[in-house]
Amino acid sequence: MSNIYGDWLREQRLAAGMTQQELAIAAVMTRSHIAHIEGGRRIPSKEDARRLDRALNTGNVLSSFLPDEDAAVADYFEAALQLEQQATMIREFALSFVPGILQTERYARAVLSTSFPPVSEEECDRLVVTRLGRAKVLDDPVEPVVWALLDEAVLRRTVGGARTMAGQIMHIVRLVEAGRVRAHVLPFGLGVHPLMQGMLTLLRFEDQPPVAYSEGIQVGKVHDSPSMVDRLQGAYDLALGDAMPLKESLALMRATAKDYGHRD
């Protein structure tokens, strides 16, 4: 992923003889936020960019040449992957597939093996390892907090066969029963809901502004704009309010997994 903006910010900071902490104080930001911008993992808001310009005496360069905050990133999940590993709260909405951090190996392999253009078995293995590596964020028993909002289609559309689906659904059930994850189902009977256009991830951090990541066919976007993040959070909250309660969602998942088990 290109990082011309972050590299230029670092050069200006060093030219001014400032540490990241000193720049953070001058620009009324956090040091970690500065580090993420310089590392290409974040795009500052327009107000942040204006404060950086003032602190570094760079006119309006950082404000005028902000990267397009809604542009698809190269290797489109790369930026979101970095942010996912730093988040203290992850809220997922899945329209078609189980969220990546909740996927089992069999399910992940079934998903990744259907990509187009087709990938080699070796490349598929590499992608599966990367996918499963994301789940390590769940090794900590407390953080990040993880919520999963699942369209019922995620449970009903068979991926990798009945055995794979049964194992995948019960994996989520066990995570919920252990108190590590909350999962709610948006039932078919609900009809249209605010998140039907694609998948969505909402990320919160200890000392940085929240971001959102949305994904469609062969494209993903990291949304850093506060107004856009607020809109997406509002849509998520509306959909969550219409979802099945936790106990009912668990009952549906157990019943669906049992049904898949009978198909073997």
Short mmCIF file of C-alpha atoms in Angstrom, two decimals:
data_model
loop_
_atom_site.label_atom_id
_atom_site.label_comp_id
_atom_site.label_asym_id
_atom_site.label_seq_id
_atom_site.Cartn_x
_atom_site.Cartn_y
_atom_site.Cartn_z
CA MET A 1 0.00 0.00 0.00
CA SER A 2 1.45 3.39 -0.99
CA ASN A 3 2.35 5.63 1.94
CA ILE A 4 3.51 8.88 0.31
CA TYR A 5 1.39 10.95 2.70
CA GLY A 6 2.68 9.25 5.86
CA ASP A 7 6.29 9.35 4.67
CA TRP A 8 6.01 13.07 3.93
CA LEU A 9 4.53 13.76 7.36
CA ARG A 10 7.43 11.91 8.99
CA GLU A 11 9.96 13.89 6.95
CA GLN A 12 8.38 17.20 7.99
CA ARG A 13 8.27 16.16 11.63
CA LEU A 14 11.92 15.15 11.63
CA ALA A 15 12.88 18.34 9.79
CA ALA A 16 11.15 20.29 12.56
CA GLY A 17 13.16 18.35 15.15
CA MET A 18 10.06 16.93 16.79
CA THR A 19 9.32 13.51 18.23
CA GLN A 20 5.97 11.87 17.61
CA GLN A 21 4.96 12.74 21.17
CA GLU A 22 5.95 16.38 20.75
CA LEU A 23 3.98 16.63 17.50
CA ALA A 24 1.01 14.92 19.14
CA ILE A 25 0.98 17.51 21.93
CA ALA A 26 1.33 20.42 19.49
CA ALA A 27 -1.45 19.09 17.23
CA VAL A 28 -3.72 17.98 20.11
CA MET A 29 -3.63 14.35 19.04
CA THR A 30 -2.30 11.09 20.49
CA ARG A 31 1.17 9.77 19.76
CA SER A 32 -0.21 6.46 18.53
CA HIS A 33 -2.49 8.28 16.08
CA ILE A 34 0.56 10.09 14.66
CA ALA A 35 2.41 6.77 14.41
CA HIS A 36 -0.46 5.15 12.51
CA ILE A 37 -0.69 8.06 10.07
CA GLU A 38 3.05 7.93 9.41
CA GLY A 39 2.87 4.17 9.02
CA GLY A 40 0.11 4.43 6.42
CA ARG A 41 -2.45 2.69 8.62
CA ARG A 42 -4.66 5.74 9.16
CA ILE A 43 -5.80 8.80 7.25
CA PRO A 44 -6.22 11.90 9.42
CA SER A 45 -9.53 13.73 9.50
CA LYS A 46 -9.59 17.16 7.84
CA GLU A 47 -9.42 18.83 11.25
CA ASP A 48 -6.47 16.65 12.30
CA ALA A 49 -4.68 17.56 9.06
CA ARG A 50 -5.25 21.27 9.70
CA ARG A 51 -3.79 20.95 13.21
CA LEU A 52 -0.78 19.07 11.83
CA ASP A 53 -0.22 21.82 9.25
CA ARG A 54 -0.28 24.45 12.01
CA ALA A 55 2.01 22.46 14.29
CA LEU A 56 4.56 21.84 11.51
CA ASN A 57 4.16 25.22 9.79
CA THR A 58 3.48 23.47 6.46
CA GLY A 59 0.82 25.88 5.23
CA ASN A 60 -2.15 23.81 4.07
CA VAL A 61 -0.23 20.98 2.41
CA LEU A 62 -1.41 18.19 4.72
CA SER A 63 -4.97 19.51 4.54
CA SER A 64 -5.00 19.90 0.76
CA PHE A 65 -3.45 16.58 -0.18
CA LEU A 66 -5.37 14.20 2.05
CA PRO A 67 -5.73 10.78 0.39
CA ASP A 68 -9.27 9.97 -0.69
CA GLU A 69 -10.63 8.57 2.56
CA ASP A 70 -13.23 6.51 0.74
CA ALA A 71 -10.96 5.15 -1.99
CA ALA A 72 -10.44 1.42 -2.27
CA VAL A 73 -7.01 0.55 -0.91
CA ALA A 74 -4.46 -1.53 -2.80
CA ASP A 75 -4.72 -5.12 -1.62
CA TYR A 76 -7.93 -3.81 -0.24
CA PHE A 77 -7.99 -5.54 3.12
CA GLU A 78 -4.42 -4.65 4.09
CA ALA A 79 -5.25 -1.45 5.96
CA ALA A 80 -8.24 -3.00 7.69
CA LEU A 81 -6.13 -5.97 8.80
CA GLN A 82 -3.68 -3.65 10.55
CA LEU A 83 -6.52 -1.85 12.32
CA GLU A 84 -8.26 -5.07 13.31
CA GLN A 85 -5.18 -6.13 15.27
CA GLN A 86 -5.18 -2.84 17.23
CA ALA A 87 -8.88 -2.56 18.03
CA THR A 88 -10.33 -2.81 21.53
CA MET A 89 -13.83 -3.46 20.12
CA ILE A 90 -14.81 -5.13 16.85
CA ARG A 91 -18.42 -5.17 15.65
CA GLU A 92 -19.01 -7.28 12.57
CA PHE A 93 -21.93 -7.53 10.20
CA ALA A 94 -21.87 -10.50 7.82
CA LEU A 95 -24.21 -10.68 4.84
CA SER A 96 -22.99 -13.83 3.07
CA PHE A 97 -19.97 -15.34 4.84
CA VAL A 98 -18.96 -15.84 8.47
CA PRO A 99 -16.65 -12.96 9.56
CA GLY A 100 -12.99 -13.81 9.01
CA ILE A 101 -11.94 -13.82 12.67
CA LEU A 102 -14.66 -16.39 13.43
CA GLN A 103 -13.97 -18.81 10.57
CA THR A 104 -12.81 -22.39 11.08
CA GLU A 105 -10.05 -23.82 8.90
CA ARG A 106 -12.44 -25.95 6.83
CA TYR A 107 -14.82 -23.07 6.26
CA ALA A 108 -12.01 -20.63 5.40
CA ARG A 109 -10.53 -23.06 2.90
CA ALA A 110 -13.92 -23.57 1.25
CA VAL A 111 -14.41 -19.81 0.92
CA LEU A 112 -10.91 -19.07 -0.37
CA SER A 113 -10.86 -21.96 -2.83
CA THR A 114 -13.80 -20.47 -4.72
CA SER A 115 -12.01 -17.22 -5.58
CA PHE A 116 -11.75 -16.04 -9.17
CA PRO A 117 -9.33 -16.17 -10.86
CA PRO A 118 -8.59 -19.54 -9.23
CA VAL A 119 -5.57 -19.75 -6.93
CA SER A 120 -3.08 -22.58 -6.61
CA GLU A 121 -3.29 -24.99 -3.68
CA GLU A 122 -0.10 -23.46 -2.28
CA GLU A 123 -1.55 -19.94 -2.48
CA CYS A 124 -4.80 -21.13 -0.91
CA ASP A 125 -2.80 -22.62 1.97
CA ARG A 126 -1.05 -19.30 2.49
CA LEU A 127 -4.36 -17.42 2.49
CA VAL A 128 -5.89 -19.86 4.96
CA VAL A 129 -2.97 -19.43 7.36
CA THR A 130 -3.36 -15.66 7.16
CA ARG A 131 -7.12 -15.90 7.69
CA LEU A 132 -6.75 -18.14 10.74
CA GLY A 133 -4.01 -15.90 12.11
CA ARG A 134 -6.55 -13.11 12.42
CA ALA A 135 -8.46 -15.19 14.98
CA LYS A 136 -5.55 -14.86 17.42
CA VAL A 137 -7.12 -11.61 18.59
CA LEU A 138 -9.57 -13.90 20.42
CA ASP A 139 -6.79 -15.55 22.43
CA ASP A 140 -7.03 -12.74 24.98
CA PRO A 141 -10.06 -13.60 27.14
CA VAL A 142 -11.24 -9.99 27.40
CA GLU A 143 -10.03 -7.74 24.61
CA PRO A 144 -11.05 -6.96 21.96
CA VAL A 145 -14.75 -7.10 22.64
CA VAL A 146 -16.32 -8.83 19.62
CA TRP A 147 -19.92 -8.67 18.44
CA ALA A 148 -21.13 -10.51 15.35
CA LEU A 149 -24.36 -9.61 13.60
CA LEU A 150 -25.19 -12.37 11.11
CA ASP A 151 -27.74 -12.28 8.34
CA GLU A 152 -29.58 -15.60 8.40
CA ALA A 153 -28.20 -16.24 4.92
CA VAL A 154 -24.80 -16.79 6.54
CA LEU A 155 -26.22 -19.84 8.32
CA ARG A 156 -28.39 -21.15 5.50
CA ARG A 157 -26.09 -20.95 2.47
CA THR A 158 -23.95 -24.08 2.48
CA VAL A 159 -20.23 -23.42 2.24
CA GLY A 160 -17.93 -26.43 1.94
CA GLY A 161 -20.63 -29.02 2.65
CA ALA A 162 -22.90 -29.90 5.55
CA ARG A 163 -20.11 -31.08 7.86
CA THR A 164 -18.15 -27.88 7.36
CA MET A 165 -21.23 -25.77 8.07
CA ALA A 166 -22.13 -27.71 11.21
CA GLY A 167 -18.60 -27.31 12.56
CA GLN A 168 -18.48 -23.64 11.68
CA ILE A 169 -21.78 -22.76 13.30
CA MET A 170 -20.95 -24.71 16.47
CA HIS A 171 -17.60 -22.92 16.63
CA ILE A 172 -19.48 -19.63 16.91
CA VAL A 173 -21.88 -21.15 19.44
CA ARG A 174 -18.98 -22.25 21.64
CA LEU A 175 -17.40 -18.79 21.50
CA VAL A 176 -20.71 -17.27 22.59
CA GLU A 177 -21.23 -19.83 25.35
CA ALA A 178 -17.73 -19.08 26.63
CA GLY A 179 -18.62 -15.40 26.82
CA ARG A 180 -15.90 -14.41 24.35
CA VAL A 181 -18.22 -13.26 21.56
CA ARG A 182 -21.78 -12.01 21.24
CA ALA A 183 -23.68 -13.16 18.15
CA HIS A 184 -27.10 -12.11 16.92
CA VAL A 185 -29.00 -13.28 13.85
CA LEU A 186 -31.02 -11.07 11.51
CA PRO A 187 -33.81 -13.47 10.46
CA PHE A 188 -35.17 -13.75 6.94
CA GLY A 189 -38.58 -12.82 8.31
CA LEU A 190 -37.33 -9.33 9.07
CA GLY A 191 -37.20 -8.51 5.37
CA VAL A 192 -35.20 -5.48 4.27
CA HIS A 193 -32.72 -4.06 6.79
CA PRO A 194 -30.19 -1.17 6.78
CA LEU A 195 -27.08 -3.32 6.13
CA MET A 196 -28.12 -5.30 3.07
CA GLN A 197 -25.65 -3.58 0.73
CA GLY A 198 -22.58 -5.43 1.98
CA MET A 199 -20.48 -6.50 4.93
CA LEU A 200 -19.39 -4.02 7.60
CA THR A 201 -16.83 -3.91 10.40
CA LEU A 202 -16.81 -1.19 13.07
CA LEU A 203 -13.56 -0.75 14.99
CA ARG A 204 -12.93 1.14 18.22
CA PHE A 205 -9.56 1.86 19.80
CA GLU A 206 -8.20 2.90 23.16
CA ASP A 207 -6.76 6.23 22.08
CA GLN A 208 -7.76 6.79 18.46
CA PRO A 209 -10.94 7.79 16.65
CA PRO A 210 -13.15 4.87 15.52
CA VAL A 211 -13.13 3.66 11.92
CA ALA A 212 -15.33 1.49 9.75
CA TYR A 213 -14.53 -0.97 6.99
CA SER A 214 -17.02 -1.95 4.31
CA GLU A 215 -16.57 -4.56 1.63
CA GLY A 216 -18.24 -5.56 -1.62
CA ILE A 217 -17.18 -7.58 -4.66
CA GLN A 218 -13.40 -7.23 -5.07
CA VAL A 219 -13.34 -3.90 -3.25
CA GLY A 220 -12.94 -2.76 0.32
CA LYS A 221 -12.96 0.69 1.90
CA VAL A 222 -11.63 1.98 5.20
CA HIS A 223 -13.82 4.87 6.32
CA ASP A 224 -12.01 7.39 8.54
CA SER A 225 -14.41 10.31 8.16
CA PRO A 226 -16.23 10.90 11.48
CA SER A 227 -19.49 11.66 9.68
CA MET A 228 -19.31 8.47 7.62
CA VAL A 229 -18.37 6.36 10.64
CA ASP A 230 -21.36 7.82 12.53
CA ARG A 231 -23.69 6.95 9.64
CA LEU A 232 -22.43 3.37 9.47
CA GLN A 233 -22.62 2.96 13.24
CA GLY A 234 -26.20 4.21 13.13
CA ALA A 235 -27.13 1.68 10.45
CA TYR A 236 -25.51 -1.09 12.50
CA ASP A 237 -27.40 -0.04 15.64
CA LEU A 238 -30.71 -0.04 13.76
CA ALA A 239 -30.09 -3.52 12.37
CA LEU A 240 -28.93 -4.83 15.75
CA GLY A 241 -32.14 -3.55 17.30
CA ASP A 242 -34.13 -5.72 14.87
CA ALA A 243 -31.99 -8.82 15.38
CA MET A 244 -32.97 -11.88 17.39
CA PRO A 245 -31.96 -11.78 21.09
CA LEU A 246 -28.83 -13.67 22.08
CA LYS A 247 -30.60 -16.77 23.47
CA GLU A 248 -32.89 -17.05 20.45
CA SER A 249 -29.94 -16.56 18.09
CA LEU A 250 -28.05 -19.35 19.85
CA ALA A 251 -31.08 -21.63 19.64
CA LEU A 252 -31.36 -21.01 15.90
CA MET A 253 -27.65 -21.65 15.38
CA ARG A 254 -27.75 -24.91 17.34
CA ALA A 255 -30.83 -26.09 15.43
CA THR A 256 -29.26 -25.17 12.09
CA ALA A 257 -26.02 -26.96 12.95
CA LYS A 258 -28.01 -30.04 14.00
CA ASP A 259 -29.88 -29.96 10.71
CA TYR A 260 -26.59 -29.86 8.79
CA GLY A 261 -25.39 -32.81 10.89
CA HIS A 262 -28.35 -34.87 9.70
CA ARG A 263 -27.40 -34.28 6.08
CA ASP A 264 -24.11 -36.19 6.28
#
